[in-house]
Short mmCIF file of C-alpha atoms and ligand atoms in Angstrom, two decimals:
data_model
loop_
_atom_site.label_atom_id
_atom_site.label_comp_id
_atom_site.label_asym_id
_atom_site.label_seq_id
_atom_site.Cartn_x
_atom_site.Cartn_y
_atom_site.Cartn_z
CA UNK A 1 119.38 67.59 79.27
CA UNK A 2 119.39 71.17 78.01
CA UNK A 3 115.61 72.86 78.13
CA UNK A 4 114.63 75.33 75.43
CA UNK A 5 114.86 78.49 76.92
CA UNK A 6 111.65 80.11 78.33
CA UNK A 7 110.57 83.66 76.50
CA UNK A 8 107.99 86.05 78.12
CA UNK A 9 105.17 86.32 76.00
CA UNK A 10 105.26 90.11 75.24
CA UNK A 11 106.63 93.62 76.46
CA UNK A 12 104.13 93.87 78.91
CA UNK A 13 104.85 90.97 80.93
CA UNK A 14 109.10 91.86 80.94
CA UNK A 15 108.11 95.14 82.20
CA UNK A 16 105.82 93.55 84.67
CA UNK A 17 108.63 91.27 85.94
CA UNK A 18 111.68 93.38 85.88
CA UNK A 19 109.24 96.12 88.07
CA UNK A 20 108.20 93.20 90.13
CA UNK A 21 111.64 92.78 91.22
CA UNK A 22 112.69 96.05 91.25
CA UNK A 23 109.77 96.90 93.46
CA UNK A 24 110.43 95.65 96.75
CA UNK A 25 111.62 96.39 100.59
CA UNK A 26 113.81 98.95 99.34
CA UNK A 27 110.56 101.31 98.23
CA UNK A 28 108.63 100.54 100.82
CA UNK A 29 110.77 101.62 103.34
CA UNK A 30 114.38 102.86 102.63
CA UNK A 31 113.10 105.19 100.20
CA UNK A 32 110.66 106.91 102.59
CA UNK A 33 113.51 106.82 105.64
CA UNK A 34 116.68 107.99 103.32
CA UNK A 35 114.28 110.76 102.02
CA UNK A 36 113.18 111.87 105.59
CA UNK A 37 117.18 112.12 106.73
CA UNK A 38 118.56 113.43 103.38
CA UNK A 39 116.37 116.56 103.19
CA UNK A 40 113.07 115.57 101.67
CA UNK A 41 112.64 117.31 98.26
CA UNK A 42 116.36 117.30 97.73
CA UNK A 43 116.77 113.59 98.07
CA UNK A 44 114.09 113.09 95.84
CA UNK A 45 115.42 115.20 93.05
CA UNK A 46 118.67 114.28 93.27
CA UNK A 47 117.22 110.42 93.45
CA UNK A 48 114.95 110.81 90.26
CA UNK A 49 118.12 112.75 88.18
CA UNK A 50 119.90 109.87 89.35
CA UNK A 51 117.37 107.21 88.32
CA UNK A 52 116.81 108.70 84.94
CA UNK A 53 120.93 108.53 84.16
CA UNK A 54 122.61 106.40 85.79
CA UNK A 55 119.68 103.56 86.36
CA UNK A 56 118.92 103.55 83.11
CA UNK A 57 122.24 103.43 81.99
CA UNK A 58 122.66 100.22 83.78
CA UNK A 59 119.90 99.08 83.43
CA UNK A 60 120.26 99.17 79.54
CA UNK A 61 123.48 97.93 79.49
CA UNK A 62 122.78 94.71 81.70
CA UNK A 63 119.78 93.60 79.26
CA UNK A 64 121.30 93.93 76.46
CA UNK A 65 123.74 91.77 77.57
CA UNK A 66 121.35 88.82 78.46
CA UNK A 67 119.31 89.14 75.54
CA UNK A 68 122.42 89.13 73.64
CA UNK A 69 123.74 86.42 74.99
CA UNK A 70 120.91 84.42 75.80
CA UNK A 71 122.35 83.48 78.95
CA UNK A 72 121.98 84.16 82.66
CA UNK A 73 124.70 86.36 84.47
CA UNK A 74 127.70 83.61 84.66
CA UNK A 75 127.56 82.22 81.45
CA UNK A 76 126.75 85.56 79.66
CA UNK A 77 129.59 87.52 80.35
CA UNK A 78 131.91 84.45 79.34
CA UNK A 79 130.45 84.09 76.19
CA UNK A 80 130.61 87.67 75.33
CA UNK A 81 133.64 88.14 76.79
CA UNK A 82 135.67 85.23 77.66
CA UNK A 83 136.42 83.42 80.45
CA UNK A 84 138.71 86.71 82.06
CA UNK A 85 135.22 88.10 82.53
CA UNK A 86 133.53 84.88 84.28
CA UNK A 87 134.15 86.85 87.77
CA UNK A 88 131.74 89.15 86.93
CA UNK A 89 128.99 86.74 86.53
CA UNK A 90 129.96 85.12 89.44
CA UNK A 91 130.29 88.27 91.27
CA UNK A 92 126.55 89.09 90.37
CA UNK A 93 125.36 85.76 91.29
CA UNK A 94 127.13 85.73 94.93
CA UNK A 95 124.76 88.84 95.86
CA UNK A 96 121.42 87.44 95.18
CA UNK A 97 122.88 84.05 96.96
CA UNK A 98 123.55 85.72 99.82
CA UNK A 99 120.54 88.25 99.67
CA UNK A 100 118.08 85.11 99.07
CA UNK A 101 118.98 83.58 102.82
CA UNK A 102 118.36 86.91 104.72
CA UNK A 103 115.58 88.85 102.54
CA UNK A 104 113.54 85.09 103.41
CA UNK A 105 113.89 85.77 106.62
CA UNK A 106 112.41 89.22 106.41
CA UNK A 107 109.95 88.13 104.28
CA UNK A 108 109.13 85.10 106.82
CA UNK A 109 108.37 88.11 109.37
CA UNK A 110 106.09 89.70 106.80
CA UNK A 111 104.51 86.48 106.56
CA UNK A 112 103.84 86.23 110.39
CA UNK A 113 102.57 89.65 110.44
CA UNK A 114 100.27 89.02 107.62
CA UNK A 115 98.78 86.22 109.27
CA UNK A 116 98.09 88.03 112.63
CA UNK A 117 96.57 90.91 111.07
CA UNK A 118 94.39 88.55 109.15
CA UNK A 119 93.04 86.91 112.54
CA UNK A 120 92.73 90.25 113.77
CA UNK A 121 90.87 91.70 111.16
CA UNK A 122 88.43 89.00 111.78
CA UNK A 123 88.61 89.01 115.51
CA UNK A 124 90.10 85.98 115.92
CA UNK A 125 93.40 87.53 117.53
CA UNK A 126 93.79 90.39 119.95
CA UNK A 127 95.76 93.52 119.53
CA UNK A 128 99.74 93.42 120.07
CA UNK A 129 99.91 95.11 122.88
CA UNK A 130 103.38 95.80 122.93
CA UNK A 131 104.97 95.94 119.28
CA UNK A 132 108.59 95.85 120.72
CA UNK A 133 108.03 92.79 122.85
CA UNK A 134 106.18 91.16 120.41
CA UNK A 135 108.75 91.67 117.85
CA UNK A 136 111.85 90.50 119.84
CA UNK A 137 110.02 87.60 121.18
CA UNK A 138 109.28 86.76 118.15
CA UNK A 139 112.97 87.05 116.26
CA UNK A 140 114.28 85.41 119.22
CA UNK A 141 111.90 82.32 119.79
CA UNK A 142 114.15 80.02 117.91
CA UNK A 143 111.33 77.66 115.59
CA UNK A 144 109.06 79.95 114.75
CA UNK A 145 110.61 82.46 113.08
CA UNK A 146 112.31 79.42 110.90
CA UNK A 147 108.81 77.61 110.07
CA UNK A 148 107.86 81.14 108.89
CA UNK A 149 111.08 81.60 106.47
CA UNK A 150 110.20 78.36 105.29
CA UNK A 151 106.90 79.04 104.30
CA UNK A 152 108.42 81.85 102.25
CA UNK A 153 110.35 79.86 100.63
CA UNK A 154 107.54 77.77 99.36
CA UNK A 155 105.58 80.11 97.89
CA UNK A 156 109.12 81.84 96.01
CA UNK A 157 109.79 78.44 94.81
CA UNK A 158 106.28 77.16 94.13
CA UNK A 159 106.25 79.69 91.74
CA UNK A 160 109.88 78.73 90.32
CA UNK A 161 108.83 75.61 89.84
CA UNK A 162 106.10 76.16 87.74
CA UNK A 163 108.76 78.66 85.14
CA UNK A 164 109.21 81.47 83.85
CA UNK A 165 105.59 81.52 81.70
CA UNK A 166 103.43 80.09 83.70
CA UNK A 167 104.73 80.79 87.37
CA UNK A 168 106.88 84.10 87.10
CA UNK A 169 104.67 85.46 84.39
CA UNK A 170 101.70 84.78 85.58
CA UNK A 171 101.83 85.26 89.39
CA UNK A 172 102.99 88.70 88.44
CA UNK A 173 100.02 89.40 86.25
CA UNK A 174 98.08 89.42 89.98
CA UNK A 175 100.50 90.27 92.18
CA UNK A 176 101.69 93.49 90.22
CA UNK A 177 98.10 95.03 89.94
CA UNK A 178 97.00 94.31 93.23
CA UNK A 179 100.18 95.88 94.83
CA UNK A 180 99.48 99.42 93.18
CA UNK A 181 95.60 99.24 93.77
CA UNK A 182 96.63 98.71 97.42
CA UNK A 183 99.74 100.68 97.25
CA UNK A 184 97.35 104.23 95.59
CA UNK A 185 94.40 103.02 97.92
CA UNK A 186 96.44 103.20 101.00
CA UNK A 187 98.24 106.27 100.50
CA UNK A 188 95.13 108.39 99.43
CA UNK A 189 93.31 106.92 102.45
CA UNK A 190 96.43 107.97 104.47
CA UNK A 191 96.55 111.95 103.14
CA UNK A 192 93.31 112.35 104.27
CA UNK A 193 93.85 111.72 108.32
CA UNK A 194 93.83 114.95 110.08
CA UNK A 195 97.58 116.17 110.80
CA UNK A 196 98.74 114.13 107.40
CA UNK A 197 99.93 117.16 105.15
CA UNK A 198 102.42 118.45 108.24
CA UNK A 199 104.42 114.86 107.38
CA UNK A 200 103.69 115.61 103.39
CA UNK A 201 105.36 119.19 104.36
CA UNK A 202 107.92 117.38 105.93
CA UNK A 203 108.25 114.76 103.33
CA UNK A 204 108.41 116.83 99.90
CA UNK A 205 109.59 120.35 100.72
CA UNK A 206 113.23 120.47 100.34
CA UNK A 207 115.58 121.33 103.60
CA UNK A 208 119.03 122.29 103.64
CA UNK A 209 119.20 121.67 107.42
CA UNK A 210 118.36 118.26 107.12
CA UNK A 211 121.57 117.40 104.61
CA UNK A 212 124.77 118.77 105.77
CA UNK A 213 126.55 117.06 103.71
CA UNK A 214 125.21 117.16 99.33
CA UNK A 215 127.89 114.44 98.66
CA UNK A 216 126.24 112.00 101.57
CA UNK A 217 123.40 112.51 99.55
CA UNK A 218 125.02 111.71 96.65
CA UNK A 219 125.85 108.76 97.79
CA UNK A 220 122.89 107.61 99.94
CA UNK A 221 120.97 107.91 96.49
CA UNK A 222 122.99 106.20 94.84
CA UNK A 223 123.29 103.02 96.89
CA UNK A 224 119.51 103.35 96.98
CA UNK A 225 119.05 103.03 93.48
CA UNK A 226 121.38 100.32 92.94
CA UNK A 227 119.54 97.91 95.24
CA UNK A 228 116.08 99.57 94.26
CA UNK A 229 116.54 98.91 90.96
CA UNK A 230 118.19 95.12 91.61
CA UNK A 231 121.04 96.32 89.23
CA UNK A 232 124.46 94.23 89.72
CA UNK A 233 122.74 91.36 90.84
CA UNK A 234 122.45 88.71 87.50
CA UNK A 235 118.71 89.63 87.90
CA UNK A 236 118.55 91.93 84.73
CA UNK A 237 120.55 89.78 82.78
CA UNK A 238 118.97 86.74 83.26
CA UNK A 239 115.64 88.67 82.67
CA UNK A 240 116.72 90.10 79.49
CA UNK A 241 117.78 86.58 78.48
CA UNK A 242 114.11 85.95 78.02
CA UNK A 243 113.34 88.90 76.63
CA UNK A 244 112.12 89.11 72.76
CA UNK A 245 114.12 90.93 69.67
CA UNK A 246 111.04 92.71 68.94
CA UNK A 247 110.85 94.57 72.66
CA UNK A 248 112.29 97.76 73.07
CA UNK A 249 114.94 97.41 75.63
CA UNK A 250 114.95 101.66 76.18
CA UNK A 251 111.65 101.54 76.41
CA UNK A 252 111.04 98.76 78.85
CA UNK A 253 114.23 100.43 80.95
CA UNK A 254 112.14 104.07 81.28
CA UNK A 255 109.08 101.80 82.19
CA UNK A 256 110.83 99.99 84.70
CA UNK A 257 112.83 102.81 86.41
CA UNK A 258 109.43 104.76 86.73
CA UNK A 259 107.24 101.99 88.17
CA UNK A 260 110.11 101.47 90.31
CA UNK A 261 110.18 105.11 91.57
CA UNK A 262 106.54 105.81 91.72
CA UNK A 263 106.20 103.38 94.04
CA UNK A 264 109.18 104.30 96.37
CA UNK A 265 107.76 107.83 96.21
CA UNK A 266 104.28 106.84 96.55
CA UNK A 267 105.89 104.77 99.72
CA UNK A 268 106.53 108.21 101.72
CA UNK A 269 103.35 109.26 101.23
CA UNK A 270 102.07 106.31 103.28
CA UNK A 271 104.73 105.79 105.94
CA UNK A 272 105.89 109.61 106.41
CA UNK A 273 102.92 111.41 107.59
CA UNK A 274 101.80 108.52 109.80
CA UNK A 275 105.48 108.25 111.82
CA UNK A 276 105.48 112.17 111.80
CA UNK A 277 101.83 112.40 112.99
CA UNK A 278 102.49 109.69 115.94
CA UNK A 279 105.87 111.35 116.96
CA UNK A 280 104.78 115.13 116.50
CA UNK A 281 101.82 113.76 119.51
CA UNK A 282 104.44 111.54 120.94
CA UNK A 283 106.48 115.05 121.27
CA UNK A 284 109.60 112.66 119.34
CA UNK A 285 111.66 113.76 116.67
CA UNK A 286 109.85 112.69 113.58
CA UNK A 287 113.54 111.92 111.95
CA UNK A 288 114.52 109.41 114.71
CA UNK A 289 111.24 108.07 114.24
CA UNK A 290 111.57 107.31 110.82
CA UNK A 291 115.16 105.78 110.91
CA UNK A 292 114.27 102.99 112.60
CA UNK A 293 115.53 101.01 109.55
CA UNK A 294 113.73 97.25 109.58
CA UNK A 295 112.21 98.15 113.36
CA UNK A 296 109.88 100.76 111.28
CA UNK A 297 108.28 98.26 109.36
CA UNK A 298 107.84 95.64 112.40
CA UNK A 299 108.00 97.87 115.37
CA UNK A 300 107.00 101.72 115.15
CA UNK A 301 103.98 101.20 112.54
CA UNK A 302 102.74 98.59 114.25
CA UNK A 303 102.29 100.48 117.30
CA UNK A 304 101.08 103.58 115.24
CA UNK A 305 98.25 101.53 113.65
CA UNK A 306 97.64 99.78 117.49
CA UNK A 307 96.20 103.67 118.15
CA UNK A 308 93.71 103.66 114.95
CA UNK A 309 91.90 100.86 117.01
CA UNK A 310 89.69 98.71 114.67
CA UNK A 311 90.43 100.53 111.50
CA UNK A 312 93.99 100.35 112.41
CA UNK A 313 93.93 96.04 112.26
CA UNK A 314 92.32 96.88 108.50
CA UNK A 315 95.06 99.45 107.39
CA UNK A 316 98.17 96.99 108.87
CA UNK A 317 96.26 93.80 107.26
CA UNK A 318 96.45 96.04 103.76
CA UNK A 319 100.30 97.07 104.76
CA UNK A 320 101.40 93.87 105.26
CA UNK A 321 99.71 92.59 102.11
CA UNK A 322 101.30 94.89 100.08
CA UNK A 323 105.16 94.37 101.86
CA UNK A 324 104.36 90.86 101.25
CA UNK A 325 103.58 91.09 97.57
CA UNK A 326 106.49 93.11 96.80
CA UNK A 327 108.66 90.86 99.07
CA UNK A 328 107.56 87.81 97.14
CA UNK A 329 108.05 88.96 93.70
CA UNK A 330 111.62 90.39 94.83
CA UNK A 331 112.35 86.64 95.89
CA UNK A 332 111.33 85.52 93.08
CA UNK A 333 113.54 87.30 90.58
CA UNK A 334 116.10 86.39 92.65
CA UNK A 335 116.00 82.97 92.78
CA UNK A 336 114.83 82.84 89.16
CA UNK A 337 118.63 84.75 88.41
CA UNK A 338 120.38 81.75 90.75
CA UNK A 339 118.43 79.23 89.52
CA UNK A 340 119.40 80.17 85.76
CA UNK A 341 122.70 80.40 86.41
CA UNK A 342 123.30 77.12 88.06
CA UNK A 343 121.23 75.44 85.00
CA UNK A 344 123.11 77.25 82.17
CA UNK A 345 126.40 76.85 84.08
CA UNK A 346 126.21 73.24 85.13
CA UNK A 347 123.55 71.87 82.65
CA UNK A 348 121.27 70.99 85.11
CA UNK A 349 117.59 70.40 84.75
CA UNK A 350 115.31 73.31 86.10
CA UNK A 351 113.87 71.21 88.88
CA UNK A 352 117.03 69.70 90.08
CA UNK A 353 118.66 73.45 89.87
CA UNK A 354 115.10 74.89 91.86
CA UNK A 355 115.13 72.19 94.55
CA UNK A 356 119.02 72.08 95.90
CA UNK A 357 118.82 75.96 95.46
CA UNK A 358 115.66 76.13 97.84
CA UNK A 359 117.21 73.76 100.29
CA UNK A 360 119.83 76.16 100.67
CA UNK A 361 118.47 78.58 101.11
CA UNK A 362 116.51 77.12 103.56
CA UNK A 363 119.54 76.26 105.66
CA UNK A 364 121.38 79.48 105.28
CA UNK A 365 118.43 81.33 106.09
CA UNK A 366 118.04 79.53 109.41
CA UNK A 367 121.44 80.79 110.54
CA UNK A 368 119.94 84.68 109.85
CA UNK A 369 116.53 83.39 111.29
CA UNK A 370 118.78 82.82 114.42
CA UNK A 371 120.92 85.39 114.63
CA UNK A 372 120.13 89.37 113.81
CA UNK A 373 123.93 89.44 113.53
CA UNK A 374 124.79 87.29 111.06
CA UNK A 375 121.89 88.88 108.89
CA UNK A 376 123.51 92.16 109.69
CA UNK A 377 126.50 90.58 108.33
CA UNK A 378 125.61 89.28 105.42
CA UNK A 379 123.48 92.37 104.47
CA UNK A 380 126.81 94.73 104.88
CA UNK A 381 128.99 92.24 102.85
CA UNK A 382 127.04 92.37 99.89
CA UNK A 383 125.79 96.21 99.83
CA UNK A 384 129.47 97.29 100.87
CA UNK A 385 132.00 95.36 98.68
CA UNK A 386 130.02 92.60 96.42
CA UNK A 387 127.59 94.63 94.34
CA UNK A 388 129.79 97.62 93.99
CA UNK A 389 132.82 95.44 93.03
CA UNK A 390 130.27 93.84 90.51
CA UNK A 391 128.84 96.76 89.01
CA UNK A 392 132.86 98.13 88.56
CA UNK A 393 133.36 94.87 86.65
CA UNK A 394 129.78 95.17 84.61
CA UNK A 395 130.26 99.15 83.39
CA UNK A 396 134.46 98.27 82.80
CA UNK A 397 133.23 95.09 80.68
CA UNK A 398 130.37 96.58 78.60
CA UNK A 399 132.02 100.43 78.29
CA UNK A 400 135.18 99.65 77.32
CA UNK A 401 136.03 96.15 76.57
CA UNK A 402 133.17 94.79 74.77
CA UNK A 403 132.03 97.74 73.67
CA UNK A 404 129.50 100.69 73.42
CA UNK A 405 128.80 100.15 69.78
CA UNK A 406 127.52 96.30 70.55
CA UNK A 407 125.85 97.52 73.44
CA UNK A 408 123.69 100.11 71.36
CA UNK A 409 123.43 97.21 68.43
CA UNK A 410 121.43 94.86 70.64
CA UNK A 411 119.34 97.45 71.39
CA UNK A 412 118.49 98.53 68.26
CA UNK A 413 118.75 95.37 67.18
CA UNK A 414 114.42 94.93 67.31
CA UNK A 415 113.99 97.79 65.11
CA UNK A 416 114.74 101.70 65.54
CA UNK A 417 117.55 104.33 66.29
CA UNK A 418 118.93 104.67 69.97
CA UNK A 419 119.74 108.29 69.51
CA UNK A 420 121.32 109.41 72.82
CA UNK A 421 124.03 106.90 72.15
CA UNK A 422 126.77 109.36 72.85
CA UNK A 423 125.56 110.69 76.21
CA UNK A 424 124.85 106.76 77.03
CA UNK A 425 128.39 106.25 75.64
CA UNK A 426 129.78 108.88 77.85
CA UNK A 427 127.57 107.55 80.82
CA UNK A 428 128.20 103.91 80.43
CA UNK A 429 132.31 104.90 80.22
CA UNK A 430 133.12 107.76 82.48
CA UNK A 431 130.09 108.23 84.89
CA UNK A 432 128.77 105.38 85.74
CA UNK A 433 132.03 103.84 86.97
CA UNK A 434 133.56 107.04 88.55
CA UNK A 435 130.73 106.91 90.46
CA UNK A 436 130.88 103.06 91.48
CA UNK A 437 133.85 103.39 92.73
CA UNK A 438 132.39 106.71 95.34
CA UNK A 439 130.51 103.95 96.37
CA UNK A 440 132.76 101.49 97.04
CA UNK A 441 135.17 104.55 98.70
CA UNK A 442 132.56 105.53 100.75
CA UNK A 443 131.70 102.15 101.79
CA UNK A 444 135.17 101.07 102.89
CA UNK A 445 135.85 104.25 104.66
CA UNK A 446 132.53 103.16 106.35
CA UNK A 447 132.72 99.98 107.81
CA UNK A 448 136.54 100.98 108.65
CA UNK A 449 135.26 104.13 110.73
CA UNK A 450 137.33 106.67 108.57
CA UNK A 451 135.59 109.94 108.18
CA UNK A 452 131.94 111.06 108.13
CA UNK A 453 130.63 109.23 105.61
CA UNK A 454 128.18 107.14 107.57
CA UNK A 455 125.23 106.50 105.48
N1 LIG B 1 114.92 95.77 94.40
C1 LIG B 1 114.36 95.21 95.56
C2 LIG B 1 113.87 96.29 96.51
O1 LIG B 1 113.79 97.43 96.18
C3 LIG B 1 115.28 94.36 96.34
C4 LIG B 1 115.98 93.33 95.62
C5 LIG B 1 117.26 93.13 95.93
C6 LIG B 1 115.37 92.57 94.65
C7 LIG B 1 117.96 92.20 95.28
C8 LIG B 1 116.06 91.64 93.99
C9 LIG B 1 117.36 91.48 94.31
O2 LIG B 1 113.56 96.01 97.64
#
């Protein structure tokens, strides 16, 4: 049987839930690493012009459509626009299916590292002595790094279970406010150890020598925002979908996009001057340091906060709380965008839907939990070819076949004038798909090895 679909119970808590998602991994440390190789300052300019346009272009656009539809990602786009258009749902509900398996996994990790900085906050566990060991022995043990992606998957699904108002709504009423408290804490406690403004220096001042290339920039921002934002993934759609006429869907949008960014800028200002303190004394390049992509989070800071001694167990324990907050409420929103789709799509019940969803995910996750390379592989498929190829489909759909005009009406459909409808026309038409498809260039020419566009 068909169950009345679940509203949030005011602006506030959308907002809340559509940051919650966006706020994740991605801020906490791509941002800080893309920004250190792309130049500082200009990565972040070109990154918040970016967010401000394009972002909330999208993120506009995909809203509108759910709360128009009042539908998650598959069914929506059928309904508005036929069943030509179904591959775009489907597109957008392949990425968070195959993001779910993998981000677990990570999010397992951030689980285990929780827990040991717990016991060694209160003595119960001793210092890891050597982060890189402890890291690959861990990955590679087999079980354990499985129990711990399954205890992720609990608590993302505990909170499924429970729906939209009273799990998604309401874990994010704790989890959003104590990940900026810890989030502002951290990074003012950070600026003030000695040597910290050299990696702010580094961090904000823009540097020509450190971005040879604008268009890589471009580019790197852009792919950035897309997954920072969780745009072309169902996720906005199906959040919209519970979203009430009387919100403001422009004004939730700005809200969303700045949260979003705050917090990946905020991010730097934690993880930048500590990796450029500790390689600066280390005599390492501070860029190399800070590239270490997913090793950062589990291998270099570890080993940075092994030299703050006692203090430095605290200031991980507070880390780790914080990747694991935003971790969890990314899951969340992603599951919640698969599990909507599979119950407005196949008329399922939201139990049975949440249940064979989280088994799964369970067993797809164990084949990343085993093997870095088949997360590697999954996490190139969908950034490369999925998402872009879905957000072609999403701007094509909503710019030129069902329209700008019923784009714009939904959104002033809860009262007042949109009035930068032509720039958003000219965005959602010209721009935002011309630059899609750089992405999806750029990406090819990539993973085929053609020119320099490695990003
Ligand atoms: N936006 C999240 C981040 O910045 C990641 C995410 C990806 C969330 C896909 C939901 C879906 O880390």
């Amino acid at each position: 049987m068909q169950e009345k679909r679940a509203k949030w119970s005011g602006h506030l808590s959308f907002v809340l839930a559509a940051a919650a998602s966006a706020i994740g991994l991605g801020n906490l440390w791509r941002f800080p690493y893309l920004a250190a190789q792309y130049g500082g300052g200009v990565f972040i300019v070109v990154y918040l012009v970016l967010s401000l346009t394009l972002g909330f272009t999208l993120l506009v656009t995909e809203i509108s459509i759910g709360r128009k539809s009042r539908q998650s990602q598959i069914t929506a786009f059928t309904m508005l626009g036929g069943r030509k258009w179904a591959w775009v749902g489907f597109f957008s509900t392949v990425v968070p299916f195959l993001i779910l398996p993998y981000y677990s996994v990570i999010g397992g990790w951030v689980v285990k590292y929780f827990v040991h900085y717990f016991l060694a906050t209160l003595g119960c566990a001793s210092q890891i002595a050597d982060p890189k060991v402890y890291f690959e022995s861990f990955t590679s043990s087999g079980l354990s790094p499985v129990c711990y992606m399954v205890i992720f998957v609990v608590f993302t699904f505990s909170v499924i279970m429970l729906g939209v108002k009273n799990g998604i709504e309401k874990a994010n009423a704790v989890l959003m406010p104590l990940l900026f408290f810890t989030a502002i804490a951290l990074s003012i406690y950070i600026l003030f150890l000695p040597g910290a403004m050299e990696g702010v220096k580094y961090y904000l001042v823009p540097n020509f020598s450190r971005c040879d290339n604008i268009g890589k920039v471009f580019l790197g921002a852009m792919g950035q925002m897309f997954f920072s934002l969780s745009l072309a993934m169902g996720i906005m759609v199906t959040y919209g979908s519970y979203m009430r006429k009387s919100s403001s869907i422009p004004r939730a949008a700005v809200r969303i996009a700045f949260a979003d960014t705050f917090i990946a800028v905020l991010s730097g200002f934690m993880v930048i001057p500590v990796v450029h303190a500790f390689a600066t004394t280390a005599g390492q390049d501070p860029e190399t340091a800070l590239k270490a992509g997913p090793g950062l989070l589990f291998m270099s800071l570890p080993e940075i906060f092994g030299t703050f001694g006692a203090v430095g167990n605290f200031l991980a324990l507070a880390f780790f709380t914080l990747v694991f907050f935003a971790a969890l409420t990314s899951a969340i929103s992603m599951s919640e965008a698969c599990v909507a789709a599979i119950c407005d799509y196949l008329k399922w019940s939201r139990r049975k839907a949440a249940i064979s969803f989280a088994v799964f995910v369970v067993f797809t996750g164990v084949v990343s939990a085993l093997s870095i390379k088949a997360l590697d592989f999954f996490d190139s498929l969908v950034n490369s070819l999925i998402m872009p190829l879905t957000a072609i489909g999403i701007t094509v759909f909503a710019g030129w076949y069902y329209g700008v005009d019923k784009i714009v009406d939904e959104m002033e459909s809860g009262g007042g004038v949109f009035r930068p409808k032509r720039t958003f026309a000219i965005s959602l038409k010209y721009f935002a798909p011309l630059l899609v498809v750089a992405i999806l260039v750029s990406e090819i020419c990539r993973v085929l090895g053609i020119g320099g566009w490695n990003i």
